[in-house]
PDB file of C-alpha atoms in Angstrom:
ATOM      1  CA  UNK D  19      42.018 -68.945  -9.741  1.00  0.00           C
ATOM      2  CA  UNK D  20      44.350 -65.887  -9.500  1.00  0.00           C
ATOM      3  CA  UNK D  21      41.877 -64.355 -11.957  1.00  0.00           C
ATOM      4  CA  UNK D  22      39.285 -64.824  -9.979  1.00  0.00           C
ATOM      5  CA  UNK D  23      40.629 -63.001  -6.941  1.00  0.00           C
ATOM      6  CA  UNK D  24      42.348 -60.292  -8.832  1.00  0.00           C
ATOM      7  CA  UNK D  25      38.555 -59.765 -10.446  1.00  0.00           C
ATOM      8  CA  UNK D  26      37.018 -59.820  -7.238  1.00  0.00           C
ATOM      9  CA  UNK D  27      39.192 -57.608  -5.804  1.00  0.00           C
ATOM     10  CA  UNK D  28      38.875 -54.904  -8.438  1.00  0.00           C
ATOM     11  CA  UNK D  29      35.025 -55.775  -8.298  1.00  0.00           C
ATOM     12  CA  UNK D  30      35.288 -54.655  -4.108  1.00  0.00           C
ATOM     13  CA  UNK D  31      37.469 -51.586  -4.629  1.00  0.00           C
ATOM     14  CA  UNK D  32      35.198 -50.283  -7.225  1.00  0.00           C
ATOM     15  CA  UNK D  33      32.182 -50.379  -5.461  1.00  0.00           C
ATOM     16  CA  UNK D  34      33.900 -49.248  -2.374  1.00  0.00           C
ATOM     17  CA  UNK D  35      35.026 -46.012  -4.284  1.00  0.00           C
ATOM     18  CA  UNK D  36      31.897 -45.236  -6.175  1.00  0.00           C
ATOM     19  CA  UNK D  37      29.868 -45.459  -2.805  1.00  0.00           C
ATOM     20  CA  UNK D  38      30.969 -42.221  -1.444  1.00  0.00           C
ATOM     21  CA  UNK D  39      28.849 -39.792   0.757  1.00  0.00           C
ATOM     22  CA  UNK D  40      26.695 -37.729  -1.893  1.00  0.00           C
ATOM     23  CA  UNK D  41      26.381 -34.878   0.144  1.00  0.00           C
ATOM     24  CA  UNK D  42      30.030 -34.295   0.041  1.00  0.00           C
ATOM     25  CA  UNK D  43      30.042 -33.825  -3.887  1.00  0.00           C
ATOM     26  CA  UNK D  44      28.973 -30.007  -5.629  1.00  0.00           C
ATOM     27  CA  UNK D  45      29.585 -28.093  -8.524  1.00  0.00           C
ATOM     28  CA  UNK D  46      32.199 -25.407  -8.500  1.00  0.00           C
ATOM     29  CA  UNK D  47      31.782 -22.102  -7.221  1.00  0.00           C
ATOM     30  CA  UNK D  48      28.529 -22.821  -5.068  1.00  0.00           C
ATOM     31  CA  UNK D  49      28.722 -21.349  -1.371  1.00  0.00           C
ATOM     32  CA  UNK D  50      26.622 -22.693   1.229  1.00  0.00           C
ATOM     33  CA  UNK D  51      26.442 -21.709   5.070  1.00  0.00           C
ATOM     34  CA  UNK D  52      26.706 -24.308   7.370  1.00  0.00           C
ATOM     35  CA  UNK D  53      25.976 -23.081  11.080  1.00  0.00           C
ATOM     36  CA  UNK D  54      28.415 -20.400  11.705  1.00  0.00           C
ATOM     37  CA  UNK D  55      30.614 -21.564   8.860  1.00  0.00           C
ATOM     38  CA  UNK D  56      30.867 -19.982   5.458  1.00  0.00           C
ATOM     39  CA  UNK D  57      31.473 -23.389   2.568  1.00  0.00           C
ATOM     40  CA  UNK D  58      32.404 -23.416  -0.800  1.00  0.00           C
ATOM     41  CA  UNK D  59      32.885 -25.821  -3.746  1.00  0.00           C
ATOM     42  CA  UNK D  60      36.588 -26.309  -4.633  1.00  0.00           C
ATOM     43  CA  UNK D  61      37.483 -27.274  -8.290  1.00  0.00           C
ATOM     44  CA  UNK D  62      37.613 -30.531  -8.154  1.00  0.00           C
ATOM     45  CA  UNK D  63      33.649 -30.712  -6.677  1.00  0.00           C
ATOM     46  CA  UNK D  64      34.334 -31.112  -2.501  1.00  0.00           C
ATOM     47  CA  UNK D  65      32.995 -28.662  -0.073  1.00  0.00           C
ATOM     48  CA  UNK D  66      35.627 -27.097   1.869  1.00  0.00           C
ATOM     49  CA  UNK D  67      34.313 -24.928   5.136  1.00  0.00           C
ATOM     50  CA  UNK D  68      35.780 -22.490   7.808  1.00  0.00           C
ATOM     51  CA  UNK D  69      35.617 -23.748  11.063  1.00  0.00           C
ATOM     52  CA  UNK D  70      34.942 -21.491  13.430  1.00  0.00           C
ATOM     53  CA  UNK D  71      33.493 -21.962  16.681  1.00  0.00           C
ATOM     54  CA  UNK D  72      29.663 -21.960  16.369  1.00  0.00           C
ATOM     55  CA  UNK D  73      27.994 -20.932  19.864  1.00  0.00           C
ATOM     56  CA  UNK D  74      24.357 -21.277  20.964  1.00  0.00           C
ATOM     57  CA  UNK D  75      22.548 -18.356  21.938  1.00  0.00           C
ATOM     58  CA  UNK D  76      21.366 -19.861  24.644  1.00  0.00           C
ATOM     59  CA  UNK D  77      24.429 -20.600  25.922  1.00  0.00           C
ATOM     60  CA  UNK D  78      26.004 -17.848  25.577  1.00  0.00           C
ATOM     61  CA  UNK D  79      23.091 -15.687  27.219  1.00  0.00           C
ATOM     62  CA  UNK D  80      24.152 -17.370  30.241  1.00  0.00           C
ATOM     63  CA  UNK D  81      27.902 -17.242  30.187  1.00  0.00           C
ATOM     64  CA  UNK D  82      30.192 -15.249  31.936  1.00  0.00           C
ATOM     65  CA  UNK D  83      32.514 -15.013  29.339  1.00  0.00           C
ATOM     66  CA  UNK D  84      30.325 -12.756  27.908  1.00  0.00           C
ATOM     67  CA  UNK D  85      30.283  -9.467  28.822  1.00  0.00           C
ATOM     68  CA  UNK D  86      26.538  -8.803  29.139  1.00  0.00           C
ATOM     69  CA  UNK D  87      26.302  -5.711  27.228  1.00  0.00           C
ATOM     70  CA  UNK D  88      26.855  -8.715  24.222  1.00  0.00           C
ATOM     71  CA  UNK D  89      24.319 -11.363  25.345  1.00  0.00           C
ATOM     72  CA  UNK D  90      21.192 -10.230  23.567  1.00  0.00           C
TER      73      UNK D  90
END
């Protein structure tokens, strides 16, 4: 019985860590711009990204934070 479990245990953590999200996963040294954000593929094959702060330009056309010489 104890075999049993331990099997499908191992069975569920297995397909739990082979099921990851695909689009996470590259080959190392590819770039890739995401929004705003500049990405590139670490050495062990994840994407790792700046995260700056991605405005609209829609948005900021309209904003007063923005002096308008800048809004075009």
């Amino acid at each position: 019985m104890k075999g049993v479990v331990f099997f499908v245990a191992f069975l569920a953590l297995y397909i739990v860590s082979t099921s990851g999200d695909d689009s996470l996963k590259c080959e190392p040294g590819q770039f890739k711009q995401q929004d705003c954000n500049q990405c590139s593929c670490t050495e062990t094959g994840i994407w790792i990204c700046t995260r700056k702060f991605c405005y609209n330009k829609r948005e900021a056309a309209s904003s007063e934070l923005i002096p308008e010489w800048e809004r075009k």
